[in-house]
Amino acid sequence: MDKVLIVERDPELLADIRRGLDKVQQFEVLTAGDGDEALSVMSSHYISVLATDIETPTLDALELLAYMSQKHPNTPCIVMTDRGKPWFKKRISQQSFLYHLEKPFEIKSLVSALFVGLHLRDEGQSAKGMTMASLLPLIELQQKTCRMQVRAEGKRKGYLYFDSGEIIDAHCGKLPVDDAAREMASWNRISFVLSDLPRRRSRRRIKTKLMDFAEATWSRGFNPAPAGDSEDSGNPGNSEDTGEAGADREEVITLEDEVIELFDEVEEGEAEEEEADTDSETDAEAKARSVGPEITPETRQKAAEWLETIVSELRDIRDCRTIALVDTGGNVLVKRQGGGEDVEKLAYAMSEILATARKTAAGLGLDHARSFTLHARDVIVITQQLEDLTSVPLCALVTCGARSNWSFIKSRLDELSF
């Protein structure tokens, strides 16, 4: 029997929805109260359709959709919101893998949307997958400040930049800014990743409104989230403070800032190289590099055991801070955190840099690049591929103090045998 997953932060509403759907008896109903619980459910169940509230604890709808676009691109998704519904000029919403359902709704409306999703999947109508046009309104609805890395139909890649729900910049090959945004807005079957807005991308370069790119308008009930409520609104790169206080904050450059700046330079160069690269990646290679392999519960359990082994080997090294195991897509499987870094963001950035290093090494006729070490003012970050762990390639990510014996850490990682 098909399984549908309902993610809703209001426990009473979630219980009402479940009671209503159970009466249909055409699919099994699974529920989750927040994003983390939803990920846990999907790690052990194959989900045919996902329906999620626009805003849930731990992960909001956009973050959950980013995960779905990478790990489960053929699963139709429904976003339930009480802040308004977009109306598309091309009437794409009824046949899109991303459907918007406005609250309050009758249970039959949700049932209908779920059946549409099941029908699209059963009929094999997954060619378009999740479309950028259907996703863009959620950025405005959530008043997001972020950078979005987008891949579509294999190799095509670009970046969109948003400030408080407004599109301010875009990068796609050598296209002019507005043309780049318009091109990406037309993409189908997308996968995307969200990250903080870099400081040097905070200037508005696009005049066209976001909803114009989506070719959509809002229903009368449009009520966007306050910009200050967004978790990423505190990003120092987006500060509008002026005067001495603002200047003082601008002077403080953290490890996270340095990695993001380096990652930003690498990814723009990489995007431009892809346009002229005659030895292009295959679709499978591009997907594997940006998303990473599917991680089974068994692999995750083994990774936890390997982490304990690594921790025991490095525990006596002075100022060794965070240790994590990461897949090729930059996803953290397990971690033992001892520093204040954002491990998930750091892991993703370092995996992208290592992937670029591997491509460069191959182009120079060198051996396979296996490790990368970043030296910042106060912290050193080591990313090292681990051999013979499993069929899924994994890397160890270790952070330590600037005066720590990082070379010894690296040698211990080299010597470890599992």
Coordinates of C-alpha atoms in Angstrom, one line a residue:
M1 CA 0.0 0.0 0.0
D2 CA 1.2 3.5 -0.8
K3 CA 2.4 5.6 2.1
V4 CA 1.9 9.3 2.5
L5 CA 3.7 11.5 5.1
I6 CA 2.0 14.5 6.7
V7 CA 4.2 17.0 8.5
E8 CA 2.3 19.5 10.7
R9 CA 3.5 21.5 13.7
D10 CA 0.0 21.8 15.3
P11 CA -0.6 18.4 17.1
E12 CA -4.4 18.9 17.1
L13 CA -4.6 19.7 13.4
L14 CA -2.3 16.8 12.7
A15 CA -4.6 14.5 14.6
D16 CA -7.6 15.8 12.8
I17 CA -5.9 15.3 9.4
R18 CA -4.9 11.8 10.3
R19 CA -8.4 10.8 11.4
G20 CA -9.8 12.2 8.1
L21 CA -7.3 10.5 5.9
D22 CA -7.6 7.1 7.7
K23 CA -11.2 7.0 6.6
V24 CA -10.1 6.9 3.0
Q25 CA -8.3 3.6 3.4
Q26 CA -6.5 4.0 0.1
F27 CA -3.0 4.6 1.5
E28 CA -1.1 4.3 4.8
V29 CA -0.8 7.6 6.7
L30 CA 2.4 8.5 8.5
T31 CA 2.8 11.7 10.5
A32 CA 5.6 13.9 11.8
G33 CA 5.5 17.0 14.0
D34 CA 8.7 18.6 12.7
G35 CA 11.3 18.4 10.0
D36 CA 13.7 16.2 11.9
E37 CA 11.0 13.7 12.6
A38 CA 10.0 13.7 9.0
L39 CA 13.6 12.9 7.9
S40 CA 13.6 10.0 10.4
V41 CA 10.4 8.6 9.0
M42 CA 11.7 8.8 5.4
S43 CA 14.9 7.0 6.4
S44 CA 12.9 3.9 7.2
H45 CA 9.8 4.2 4.9
Y46 CA 9.4 4.7 1.2
I47 CA 7.0 7.7 0.9
S48 CA 4.8 8.1 -2.2
V49 CA 3.6 11.7 -1.4
L50 CA 4.8 14.3 1.1
A51 CA 2.5 17.0 2.5
T52 CA 4.2 19.5 4.8
D53 CA 3.2 22.7 6.6
I54 CA 5.1 25.8 5.4
E55 CA 6.7 26.2 8.7
T56 CA 7.7 23.4 11.1
P57 CA 10.1 23.2 14.0
T58 CA 13.8 22.3 13.2
L59 CA 13.3 22.5 9.4
D60 CA 10.9 24.6 7.4
A61 CA 9.2 23.6 4.2
L62 CA 12.0 25.0 1.9
E63 CA 14.7 23.0 3.8
L64 CA 12.6 19.9 3.6
L65 CA 11.9 20.4 -0.1
A66 CA 15.6 20.9 -0.7
Y67 CA 16.2 17.5 0.9
M68 CA 13.4 15.9 -1.3
S69 CA 14.8 17.5 -4.5
Q70 CA 18.1 15.8 -3.8
K71 CA 17.2 12.4 -2.3
H72 CA 13.7 11.8 -3.6
P73 CA 13.2 13.8 -6.8
N74 CA 10.3 11.6 -8.0
T75 CA 8.2 12.1 -4.9
P76 CA 5.4 14.6 -5.3
C77 CA 5.2 17.3 -2.5
I78 CA 2.4 19.4 -1.2
V79 CA 2.9 22.6 0.9
M80 CA 0.1 23.6 3.2
T81 CA 0.1 27.3 4.1
D82 CA -2.2 29.8 5.8
R83 CA -0.3 32.8 4.3
G84 CA -1.7 32.7 0.8
K85 CA -1.5 30.7 -2.4
P86 CA 0.2 31.5 -5.6
W87 CA -1.8 31.5 -8.9
F88 CA 0.2 30.6 -11.9
K89 CA -0.5 32.1 -15.3
K90 CA 0.4 28.9 -17.0
R91 CA -1.7 26.8 -14.7
I92 CA 1.2 24.6 -13.7
S93 CA 0.2 24.1 -10.1
Q94 CA -2.3 21.3 -10.8
Q95 CA 0.2 19.1 -12.6
S96 CA 3.4 20.1 -10.7
F97 CA 5.3 17.8 -8.4
L98 CA 5.1 20.7 -5.9
Y99 CA 1.4 21.6 -5.1
H100 CA 0.3 24.5 -2.9
L101 CA -2.7 23.9 -0.6
E102 CA -4.2 26.9 1.2
K103 CA -5.3 26.6 4.9
P104 CA -7.9 26.3 6.2
F105 CA -9.0 23.4 3.9
E106 CA -11.5 20.6 4.0
I107 CA -10.0 17.2 4.3
K108 CA -11.4 16.3 0.9
S109 CA -9.1 19.0 -0.7
L110 CA -6.1 17.4 0.8
V111 CA -7.3 13.9 -0.2
S112 CA -7.7 15.2 -3.8
A113 CA -4.2 16.7 -3.8
L114 CA -2.8 13.4 -2.5
F115 CA -4.5 11.4 -5.2
V116 CA -3.3 13.8 -7.9
G117 CA 0.3 13.2 -6.6
L118 CA -0.2 9.5 -6.6
H119 CA -1.6 9.6 -10.1
L120 CA 1.3 11.7 -11.4
R121 CA 3.7 9.2 -10.0
D122 CA 1.8 6.1 -11.1
E123 CA 1.4 7.5 -14.7
G124 CA 5.2 8.1 -14.8
Q125 CA 4.7 11.9 -15.2
S126 CA 7.9 12.6 -13.4
A127 CA 9.7 14.2 -16.4
K128 CA 9.3 17.7 -15.1
G129 CA 9.8 16.8 -11.4
M130 CA 9.9 19.9 -9.2
T131 CA 9.8 23.1 -11.2
M132 CA 11.6 26.3 -10.3
A133 CA 8.5 28.3 -11.0
S134 CA 6.4 26.4 -8.4
L135 CA 9.2 26.8 -5.8
L136 CA 10.0 30.5 -6.1
P137 CA 6.8 31.8 -4.4
L138 CA 7.9 30.0 -1.2
I139 CA 11.0 32.2 -1.1
E140 CA 8.8 35.3 -1.0
L141 CA 6.3 33.8 1.4
Q142 CA 9.0 32.9 3.9
Q143 CA 10.9 36.1 3.3
K144 CA 14.1 34.1 2.9
T145 CA 17.6 35.6 2.9
C146 CA 19.8 33.0 1.3
R147 CA 21.8 31.7 -1.7
M148 CA 20.2 28.9 -3.7
Q149 CA 22.4 26.6 -5.7
V150 CA 20.3 24.9 -8.4
R151 CA 20.9 22.0 -10.7
A152 CA 18.4 20.9 -13.4
E153 CA 18.2 18.0 -15.8
G154 CA 21.7 16.8 -15.4
K155 CA 24.5 19.3 -15.9
R156 CA 22.8 22.7 -15.9
K157 CA 23.7 24.7 -12.8
G158 CA 23.2 28.2 -11.5
Y159 CA 22.8 30.4 -8.4
L160 CA 20.0 32.6 -7.2
Y161 CA 20.5 35.2 -4.3
F162 CA 17.6 36.4 -2.1
D163 CA 17.3 39.1 0.5
S164 CA 14.1 39.2 2.7
G165 CA 12.2 37.3 0.1
E166 CA 13.3 39.5 -2.9
I167 CA 15.6 38.2 -5.7
I168 CA 18.7 40.4 -5.8
D169 CA 21.2 38.6 -8.0
A170 CA 21.7 35.5 -10.2
H171 CA 24.6 33.7 -11.8
C172 CA 24.3 31.2 -14.6
G173 CA 27.2 30.8 -16.9
K174 CA 27.9 34.0 -18.9
L175 CA 24.3 35.2 -19.1
P176 CA 23.4 38.7 -17.9
V177 CA 21.9 38.8 -14.5
D178 CA 18.2 39.2 -15.4
D179 CA 18.6 36.6 -18.2
A180 CA 20.3 34.2 -15.8
A181 CA 17.3 34.5 -13.3
R182 CA 14.8 34.1 -16.1
E183 CA 16.6 31.1 -17.5
M184 CA 16.7 29.3 -14.2
A185 CA 13.0 30.2 -13.4
S186 CA 12.1 28.0 -16.5
W187 CA 14.0 25.0 -15.3
N188 CA 12.2 21.6 -14.6
R189 CA 13.3 18.7 -12.5
I190 CA 15.5 20.7 -10.2
S191 CA 17.5 19.9 -7.2
F192 CA 18.6 22.7 -4.9
V193 CA 20.7 23.6 -1.8
L194 CA 20.2 26.6 0.4
S195 CA 23.0 28.4 2.2
D196 CA 23.7 31.8 3.8
L197 CA 23.8 34.9 1.5
P198 CA 27.5 35.9 1.0
R199 CA 28.4 39.4 2.0
R200 CA 29.6 40.4 -1.4
R201 CA 26.3 39.3 -3.0
S202 CA 24.1 41.6 -0.8
R203 CA 23.8 44.4 -3.5
R204 CA 20.6 44.3 -5.6
R205 CA 21.4 43.8 -9.3
I206 CA 18.0 42.6 -10.4
K207 CA 15.0 44.9 -10.9
T208 CA 12.4 42.3 -11.9
K209 CA 10.2 41.1 -9.1
L210 CA 10.5 37.5 -8.0
M211 CA 6.8 36.6 -8.8
D212 CA 7.3 37.9 -12.3
F213 CA 10.0 35.4 -12.9
A214 CA 7.6 32.7 -11.5
E215 CA 4.8 34.1 -13.8
A216 CA 2.5 34.0 -10.8
T217 CA 0.4 36.3 -8.5
W218 CA -0.8 35.9 -4.9
S219 CA -4.3 35.2 -3.7
R220 CA -6.0 37.8 -1.5
G221 CA -4.8 36.1 1.6
F222 CA -1.1 36.7 1.0
N223 CA 0.6 37.3 4.3
P224 CA 4.4 36.7 4.2
A225 CA 6.4 35.8 7.3
P226 CA 8.0 38.8 9.0
A227 CA 11.6 39.0 7.8
G228 CA 12.9 39.1 11.3
D229 CA 11.4 35.7 12.1
S230 CA 13.6 33.9 9.6
E231 CA 16.5 32.0 11.1
D232 CA 18.9 33.2 8.5
S233 CA 18.0 36.9 9.0
G234 CA 20.8 37.2 11.5
N235 CA 23.5 36.4 8.9
P236 CA 26.2 39.1 9.3
G237 CA 26.5 39.4 5.6
N238 CA 23.0 40.9 5.5
S239 CA 23.4 43.5 8.2
E240 CA 22.0 46.9 7.4
D241 CA 23.6 48.5 10.5
T242 CA 25.5 51.7 9.9
G243 CA 28.0 53.7 12.0
E244 CA 30.7 52.4 14.3
A245 CA 28.8 49.4 15.7
G246 CA 28.1 48.1 12.2
A247 CA 31.7 48.8 11.2
D248 CA 33.0 46.9 14.2
R249 CA 30.9 43.8 13.4
E250 CA 32.1 43.9 9.8
E251 CA 35.7 43.6 11.0
V252 CA 35.0 40.2 12.6
I253 CA 35.7 37.4 10.1
T254 CA 34.8 33.9 11.4
L255 CA 35.9 30.6 10.0
E256 CA 32.5 30.2 8.6
D257 CA 32.8 33.5 6.7
E258 CA 36.2 32.5 5.3
V259 CA 34.9 29.1 4.0
I260 CA 31.9 30.7 2.4
E261 CA 34.0 33.3 0.7
L262 CA 36.3 30.7 -0.6
F263 CA 33.4 28.4 -1.6
D264 CA 31.8 31.4 -3.4
E265 CA 34.9 32.0 -5.5
V266 CA 35.3 28.3 -6.3
E267 CA 31.7 27.8 -7.4
E268 CA 31.6 30.8 -9.7
G269 CA 34.8 29.7 -11.4
E270 CA 33.4 26.2 -11.6
A271 CA 30.2 27.4 -13.2
E272 CA 32.1 29.4 -15.8
E273 CA 34.4 26.4 -16.5
E274 CA 31.4 24.1 -17.1
E275 CA 30.2 26.3 -20.0
A276 CA 33.5 25.8 -21.9
D277 CA 34.5 22.3 -20.7
T278 CA 34.5 19.9 -23.6
D279 CA 35.2 17.0 -21.3
S280 CA 31.8 17.4 -19.5
E281 CA 30.5 15.4 -16.6
T282 CA 27.8 12.8 -17.3
D283 CA 24.4 13.4 -15.7
A284 CA 25.1 10.6 -13.2
E285 CA 28.5 12.1 -12.2
A286 CA 26.9 15.6 -11.8
K287 CA 24.2 14.2 -9.6
A288 CA 26.5 12.1 -7.5
R289 CA 28.8 15.1 -6.9
S290 CA 26.1 17.5 -5.9
V291 CA 23.7 15.2 -4.0
G292 CA 25.7 12.2 -2.8
P293 CA 24.7 8.6 -2.6
E294 CA 21.6 7.3 -0.8
I295 CA 22.7 6.5 2.8
T296 CA 21.0 3.4 4.3
P297 CA 20.4 3.0 8.1
E298 CA 23.0 0.3 8.1
T299 CA 25.7 2.6 6.7
R300 CA 24.7 5.3 9.2
Q301 CA 25.1 2.8 12.0
K302 CA 28.5 1.7 10.8
A303 CA 29.5 5.3 10.4
A304 CA 28.6 5.9 14.1
E305 CA 30.9 3.0 15.0
W306 CA 33.7 4.3 12.9
L307 CA 33.3 7.7 14.5
E308 CA 33.9 6.3 17.9
T309 CA 37.1 4.7 16.6
I310 CA 38.4 7.9 15.2
V311 CA 37.5 9.8 18.4
S312 CA 39.4 7.3 20.5
E313 CA 42.5 7.8 18.2
L314 CA 42.4 11.6 18.4
R315 CA 41.2 12.2 21.9
D316 CA 44.7 12.9 23.3
I317 CA 45.5 15.6 20.7
R318 CA 45.4 19.1 22.1
D319 CA 42.6 21.3 20.9
C320 CA 41.1 18.7 18.6
R321 CA 37.5 20.0 18.4
T322 CA 34.9 18.6 16.0
I323 CA 35.0 15.2 14.2
A324 CA 32.4 14.2 11.6
L325 CA 31.8 11.7 8.9
V326 CA 30.5 13.1 5.6
D327 CA 29.3 11.6 2.3
T328 CA 30.3 12.9 -1.1
G329 CA 27.4 15.3 -1.2
G330 CA 28.6 17.1 2.0
N331 CA 25.9 15.5 4.1
V332 CA 26.9 14.9 7.7
L333 CA 26.1 11.3 8.8
V334 CA 27.5 11.4 12.3
K335 CA 29.4 14.0 14.3
R336 CA 31.1 14.6 17.7
Q337 CA 31.1 18.4 18.0
G338 CA 33.5 20.2 20.3
G339 CA 33.7 23.6 18.6
G340 CA 31.2 26.3 17.7
E341 CA 31.3 25.7 13.9
D342 CA 28.2 25.1 11.8
V343 CA 29.2 21.6 10.9
E344 CA 26.6 21.0 8.3
K345 CA 27.4 24.1 6.3
L346 CA 31.2 23.6 6.8
A347 CA 30.9 20.0 5.6
Y348 CA 29.0 21.0 2.4
A349 CA 31.5 23.7 1.6
M350 CA 34.5 21.6 2.1
S351 CA 33.1 18.7 0.1
E352 CA 32.5 21.1 -2.9
I353 CA 36.1 22.4 -2.6
L354 CA 37.5 18.8 -2.5
A355 CA 35.4 17.9 -5.5
T356 CA 36.9 20.9 -7.4
A357 CA 40.4 19.9 -6.3
R358 CA 39.8 16.4 -7.7
K359 CA 38.6 17.8 -11.0
T360 CA 41.7 20.1 -11.2
A361 CA 44.1 17.2 -10.2
A362 CA 42.6 15.0 -12.9
G363 CA 42.9 17.8 -15.5
L364 CA 46.6 18.1 -14.6
G365 CA 47.2 14.3 -14.9
L366 CA 47.8 14.0 -11.2
D367 CA 46.6 11.2 -8.9
H368 CA 43.1 11.2 -7.2
A369 CA 42.9 14.1 -4.7
R370 CA 42.1 12.6 -1.3
S371 CA 42.3 15.4 1.2
F372 CA 42.1 19.1 1.7
T373 CA 43.3 21.3 4.6
L374 CA 42.1 24.8 5.3
H375 CA 44.1 27.0 7.5
A376 CA 42.2 30.0 9.0
R377 CA 43.4 32.4 11.7
D378 CA 42.0 30.5 14.7
V379 CA 41.0 27.1 13.2
I380 CA 42.3 24.4 10.9
V381 CA 39.9 22.2 9.0
I382 CA 40.9 18.8 7.6
T383 CA 38.8 16.9 5.1
Q384 CA 40.2 13.5 4.3
Q385 CA 38.7 10.6 2.3
L386 CA 38.6 7.3 4.2
E387 CA 39.4 4.1 2.4
D388 CA 37.7 0.7 2.5
L389 CA 34.9 1.7 4.8
T390 CA 31.9 0.8 2.6
S391 CA 30.6 1.0 -0.9
V392 CA 29.6 4.5 -0.1
P393 CA 32.6 6.9 -0.2
L394 CA 33.0 8.8 3.1
C395 CA 35.3 11.6 4.3
A396 CA 36.4 12.5 7.8
L397 CA 36.0 16.2 8.7
V398 CA 38.1 17.4 11.6
T399 CA 38.5 20.9 13.1
C400 CA 41.3 21.8 15.5
G401 CA 42.9 24.9 16.9
A402 CA 45.5 26.8 14.9
R403 CA 48.2 25.6 17.2
S404 CA 47.1 22.1 17.4
N405 CA 49.2 19.3 15.8
W406 CA 47.1 19.1 12.6
S407 CA 49.8 17.1 10.7
F408 CA 49.6 14.4 13.4
I409 CA 45.8 14.3 13.0
K410 CA 46.2 13.9 9.3
S411 CA 48.7 11.1 9.7
R412 CA 46.5 9.3 12.1
L413 CA 43.6 9.5 9.6
D414 CA 45.9 8.1 6.9
E415 CA 46.9 5.2 9.1
L416 CA 43.4 4.2 10.3
S417 CA 42.2 0.9 8.8
F418 CA 38.6 -0.3 9.2

